[in-house]
XYZ file of N, CA and C in Angstrom:
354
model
N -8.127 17.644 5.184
C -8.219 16.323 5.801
C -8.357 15.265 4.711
N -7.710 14.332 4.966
C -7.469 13.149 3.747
C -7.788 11.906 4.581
N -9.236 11.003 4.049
C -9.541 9.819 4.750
C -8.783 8.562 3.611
N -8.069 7.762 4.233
C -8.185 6.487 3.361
C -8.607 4.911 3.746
N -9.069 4.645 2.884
C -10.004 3.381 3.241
C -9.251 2.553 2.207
N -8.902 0.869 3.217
C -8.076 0.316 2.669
C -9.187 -1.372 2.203
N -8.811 -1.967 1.459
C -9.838 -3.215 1.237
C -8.770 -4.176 0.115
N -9.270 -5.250 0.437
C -8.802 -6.839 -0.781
C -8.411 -7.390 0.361
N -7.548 -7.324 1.555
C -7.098 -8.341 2.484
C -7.941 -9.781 2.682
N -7.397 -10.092 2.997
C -8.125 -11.744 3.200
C -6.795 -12.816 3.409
N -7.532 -14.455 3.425
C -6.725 -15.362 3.676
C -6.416 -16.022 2.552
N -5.099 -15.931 1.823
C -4.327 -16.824 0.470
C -3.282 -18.049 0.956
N -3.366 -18.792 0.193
C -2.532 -19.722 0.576
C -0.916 -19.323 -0.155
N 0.141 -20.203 0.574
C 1.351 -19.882 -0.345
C 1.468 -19.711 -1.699
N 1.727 -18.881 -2.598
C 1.699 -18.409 -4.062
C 0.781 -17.999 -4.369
N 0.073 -17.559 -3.811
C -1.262 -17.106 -3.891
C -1.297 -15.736 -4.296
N -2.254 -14.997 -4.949
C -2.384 -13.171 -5.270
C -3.323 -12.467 -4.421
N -3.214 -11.758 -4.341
C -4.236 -10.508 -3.795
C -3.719 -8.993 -4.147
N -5.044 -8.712 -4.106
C -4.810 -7.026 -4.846
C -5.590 -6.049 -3.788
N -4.779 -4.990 -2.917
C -5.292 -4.701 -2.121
C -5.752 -3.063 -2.766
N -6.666 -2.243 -2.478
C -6.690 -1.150 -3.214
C -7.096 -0.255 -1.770
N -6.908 1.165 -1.948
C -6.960 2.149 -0.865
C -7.610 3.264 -2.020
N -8.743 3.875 -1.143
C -9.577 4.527 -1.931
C -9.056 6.211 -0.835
N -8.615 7.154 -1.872
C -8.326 8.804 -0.602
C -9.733 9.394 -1.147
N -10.164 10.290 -0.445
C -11.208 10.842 0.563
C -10.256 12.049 -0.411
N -11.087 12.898 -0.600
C -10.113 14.777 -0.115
C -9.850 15.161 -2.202
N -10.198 16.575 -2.223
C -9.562 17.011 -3.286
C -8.037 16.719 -3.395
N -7.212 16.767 -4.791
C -6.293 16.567 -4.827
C -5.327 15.584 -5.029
N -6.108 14.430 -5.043
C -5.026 12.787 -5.074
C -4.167 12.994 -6.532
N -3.938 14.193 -7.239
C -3.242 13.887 -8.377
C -1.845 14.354 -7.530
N -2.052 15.109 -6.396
C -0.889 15.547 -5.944
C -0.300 15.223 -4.811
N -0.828 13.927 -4.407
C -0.654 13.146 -3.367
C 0.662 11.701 -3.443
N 1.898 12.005 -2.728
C 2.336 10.727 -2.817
C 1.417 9.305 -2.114
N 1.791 8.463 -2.369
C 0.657 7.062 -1.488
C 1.754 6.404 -1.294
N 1.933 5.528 -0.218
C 2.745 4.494 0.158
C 2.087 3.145 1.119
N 2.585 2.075 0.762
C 1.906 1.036 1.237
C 3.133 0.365 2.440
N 2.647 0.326 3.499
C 3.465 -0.598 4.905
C 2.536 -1.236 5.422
N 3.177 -2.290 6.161
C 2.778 -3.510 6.688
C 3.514 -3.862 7.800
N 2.889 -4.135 8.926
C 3.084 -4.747 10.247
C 2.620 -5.882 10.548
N 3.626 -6.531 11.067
C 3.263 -8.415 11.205
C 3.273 -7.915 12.643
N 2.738 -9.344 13.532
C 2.590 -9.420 15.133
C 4.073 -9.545 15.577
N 4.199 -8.854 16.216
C 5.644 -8.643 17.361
C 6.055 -7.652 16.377
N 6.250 -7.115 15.442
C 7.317 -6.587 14.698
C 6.941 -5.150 14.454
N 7.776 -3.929 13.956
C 7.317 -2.553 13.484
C 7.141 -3.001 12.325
N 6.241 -1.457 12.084
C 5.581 -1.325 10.664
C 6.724 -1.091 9.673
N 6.662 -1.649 8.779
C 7.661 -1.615 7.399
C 7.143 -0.982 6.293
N 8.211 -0.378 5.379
C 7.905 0.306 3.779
C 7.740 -1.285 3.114
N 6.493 -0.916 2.229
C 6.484 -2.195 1.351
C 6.923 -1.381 -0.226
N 6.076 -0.561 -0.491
C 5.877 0.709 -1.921
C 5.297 1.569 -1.782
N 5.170 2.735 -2.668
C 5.082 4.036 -3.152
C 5.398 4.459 -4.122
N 3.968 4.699 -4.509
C 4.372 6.076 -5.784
C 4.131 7.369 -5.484
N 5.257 8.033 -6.091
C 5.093 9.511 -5.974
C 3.600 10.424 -6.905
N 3.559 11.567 -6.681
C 2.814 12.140 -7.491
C 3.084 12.350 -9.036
N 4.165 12.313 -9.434
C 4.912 12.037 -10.500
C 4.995 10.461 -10.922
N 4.675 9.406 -10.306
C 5.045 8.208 -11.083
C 6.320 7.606 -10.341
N 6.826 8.285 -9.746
C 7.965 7.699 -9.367
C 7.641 6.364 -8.202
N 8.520 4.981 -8.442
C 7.664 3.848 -8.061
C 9.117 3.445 -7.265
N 9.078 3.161 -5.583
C 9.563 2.268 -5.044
C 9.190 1.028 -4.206
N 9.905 -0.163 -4.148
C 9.415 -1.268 -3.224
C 10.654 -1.675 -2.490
N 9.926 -2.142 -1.691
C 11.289 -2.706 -0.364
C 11.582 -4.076 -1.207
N 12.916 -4.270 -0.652
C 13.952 -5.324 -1.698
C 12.740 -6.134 -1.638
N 12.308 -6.985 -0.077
C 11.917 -8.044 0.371
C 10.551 -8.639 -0.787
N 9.813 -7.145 -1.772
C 8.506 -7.560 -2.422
C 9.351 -7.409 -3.967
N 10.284 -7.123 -4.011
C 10.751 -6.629 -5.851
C 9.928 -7.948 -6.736
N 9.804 -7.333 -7.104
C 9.214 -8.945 -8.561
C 8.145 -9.670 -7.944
N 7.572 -9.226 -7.132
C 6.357 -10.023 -7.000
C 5.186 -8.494 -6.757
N 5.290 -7.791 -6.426
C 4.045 -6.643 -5.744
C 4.385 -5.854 -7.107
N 3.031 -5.320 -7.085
C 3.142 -3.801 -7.886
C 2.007 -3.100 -8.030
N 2.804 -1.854 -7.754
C 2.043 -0.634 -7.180
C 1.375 0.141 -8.500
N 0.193 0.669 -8.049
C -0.343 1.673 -9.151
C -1.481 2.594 -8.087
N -1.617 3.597 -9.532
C -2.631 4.187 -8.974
C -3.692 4.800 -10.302
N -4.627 5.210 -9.438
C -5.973 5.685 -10.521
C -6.370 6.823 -10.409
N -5.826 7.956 -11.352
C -6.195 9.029 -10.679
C -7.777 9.269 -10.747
N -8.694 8.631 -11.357
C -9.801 8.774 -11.836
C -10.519 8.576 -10.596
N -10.417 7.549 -9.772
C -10.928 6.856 -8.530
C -10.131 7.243 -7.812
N -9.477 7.902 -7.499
C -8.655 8.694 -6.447
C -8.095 7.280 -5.817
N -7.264 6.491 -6.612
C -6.885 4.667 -5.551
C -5.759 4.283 -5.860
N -5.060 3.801 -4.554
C -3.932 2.838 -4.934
C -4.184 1.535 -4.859
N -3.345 1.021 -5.602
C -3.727 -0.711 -5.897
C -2.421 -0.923 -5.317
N -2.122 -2.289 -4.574
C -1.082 -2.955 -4.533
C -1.755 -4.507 -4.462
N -1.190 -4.479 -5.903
C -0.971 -6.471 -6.643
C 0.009 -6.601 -5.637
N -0.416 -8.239 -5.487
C 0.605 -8.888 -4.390
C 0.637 -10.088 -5.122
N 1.747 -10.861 -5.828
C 1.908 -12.337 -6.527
C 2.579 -12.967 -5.747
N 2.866 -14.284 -6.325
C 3.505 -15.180 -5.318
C 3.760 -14.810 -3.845
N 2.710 -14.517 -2.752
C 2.851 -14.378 -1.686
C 3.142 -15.364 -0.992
N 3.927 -15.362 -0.115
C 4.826 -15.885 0.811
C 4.166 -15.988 2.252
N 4.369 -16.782 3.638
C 3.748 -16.680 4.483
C 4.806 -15.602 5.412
N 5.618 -14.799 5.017
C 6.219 -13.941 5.748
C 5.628 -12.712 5.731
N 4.480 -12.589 4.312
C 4.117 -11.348 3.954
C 3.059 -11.349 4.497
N 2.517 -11.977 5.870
C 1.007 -12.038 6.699
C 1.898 -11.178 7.369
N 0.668 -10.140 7.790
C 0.645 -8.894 8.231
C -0.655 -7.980 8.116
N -0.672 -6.797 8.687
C -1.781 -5.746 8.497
C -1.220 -4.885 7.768
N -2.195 -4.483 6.231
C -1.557 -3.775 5.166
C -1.673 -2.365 5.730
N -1.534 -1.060 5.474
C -1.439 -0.009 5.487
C -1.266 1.440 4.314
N -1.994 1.974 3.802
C -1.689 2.684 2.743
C -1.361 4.098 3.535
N -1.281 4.868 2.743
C -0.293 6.132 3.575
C -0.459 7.094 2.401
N -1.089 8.616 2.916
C -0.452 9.682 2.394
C 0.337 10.837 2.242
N 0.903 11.402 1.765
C 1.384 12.596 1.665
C 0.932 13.911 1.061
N -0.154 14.903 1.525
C -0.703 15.434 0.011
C 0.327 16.409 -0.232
N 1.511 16.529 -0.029
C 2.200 17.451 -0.379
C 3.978 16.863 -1.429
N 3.047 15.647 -1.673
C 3.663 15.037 -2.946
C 5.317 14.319 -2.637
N 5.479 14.931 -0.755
C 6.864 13.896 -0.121
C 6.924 12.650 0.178
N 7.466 12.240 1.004
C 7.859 10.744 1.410
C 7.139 11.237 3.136
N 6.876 12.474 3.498
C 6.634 12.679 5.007
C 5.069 11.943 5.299
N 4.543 10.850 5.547
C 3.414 10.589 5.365
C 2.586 10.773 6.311
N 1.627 11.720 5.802
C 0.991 12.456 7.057
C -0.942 11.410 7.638
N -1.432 10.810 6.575
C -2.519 10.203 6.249
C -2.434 8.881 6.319
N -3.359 8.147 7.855
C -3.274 6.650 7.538
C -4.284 5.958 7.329
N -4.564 5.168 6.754
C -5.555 4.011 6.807
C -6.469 3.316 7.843
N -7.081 2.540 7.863
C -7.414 1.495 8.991
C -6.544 0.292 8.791
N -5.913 -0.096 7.971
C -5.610 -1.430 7.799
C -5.892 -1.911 7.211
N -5.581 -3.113 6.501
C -6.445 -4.558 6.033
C -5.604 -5.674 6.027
N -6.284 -7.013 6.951
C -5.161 -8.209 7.209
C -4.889 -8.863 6.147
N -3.771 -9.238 5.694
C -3.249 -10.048 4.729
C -2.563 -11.376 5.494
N -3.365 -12.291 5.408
C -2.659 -13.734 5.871
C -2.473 -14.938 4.979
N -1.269 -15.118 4.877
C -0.846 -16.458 3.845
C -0.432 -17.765 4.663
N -1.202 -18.548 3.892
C -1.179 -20.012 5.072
C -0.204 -20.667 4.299
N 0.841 -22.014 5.030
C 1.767 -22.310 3.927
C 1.333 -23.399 3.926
């Protein structure tokens, strides 16, 4: 069983940063993929990023050059930096795992709201 607890959300204004971090619960986070999605009101949940257990790093077009993903294997955490945020990127964040190092993400979060005022 893999708990993750998500935190940094809050209210930024347009261009604004926030760094959201997700702390996993459970032996093993060296072998865990993590992925970060986000759901705005009316809309499905979306891929924002992910890193693999290997390093391997993707983001949806919509964050390229502004978000970036990491992780700690020390603190078992993913970070997702968020720069120049936009008021499209208000939504409820989501971190996500896999402990079997795929894209199948079996482990979710509670959330944390991210709202950008313009």
């Amino acid at each position: 069983q893999v708990q993750l607890a998500e935190s940094g959300g809050g209210l930024v204004r347009s261009g604004g940063s926030l760094r959201l971090s997700c702390v996993a619960s459970g032996r093993g986070f060296r072998a865990y993929s993590m992925g970060w999605f986000r759901q705005a009101p009316g809309k499905e949940r979306e891929f924002v990023a992910a890193v693999t257990w290997s390093g391997d790093i993707k983001y949806a077009d919509s964050v390229k050059g502004r978000f970036t993903v990491s992780r700690e294997y020390a603190k078992s955490t993913v970070f997702l930096q968020m720069n120049s945020l936009k008021p499209e990127d208000t939504a409820v964040y989501y971190c996500a795992a896999d402990p079997r190092g795929g894209l199948a993400y079996e482990y979710w979060g509670q959330g944390t709201q991210v709202t950008v005022s313009s």
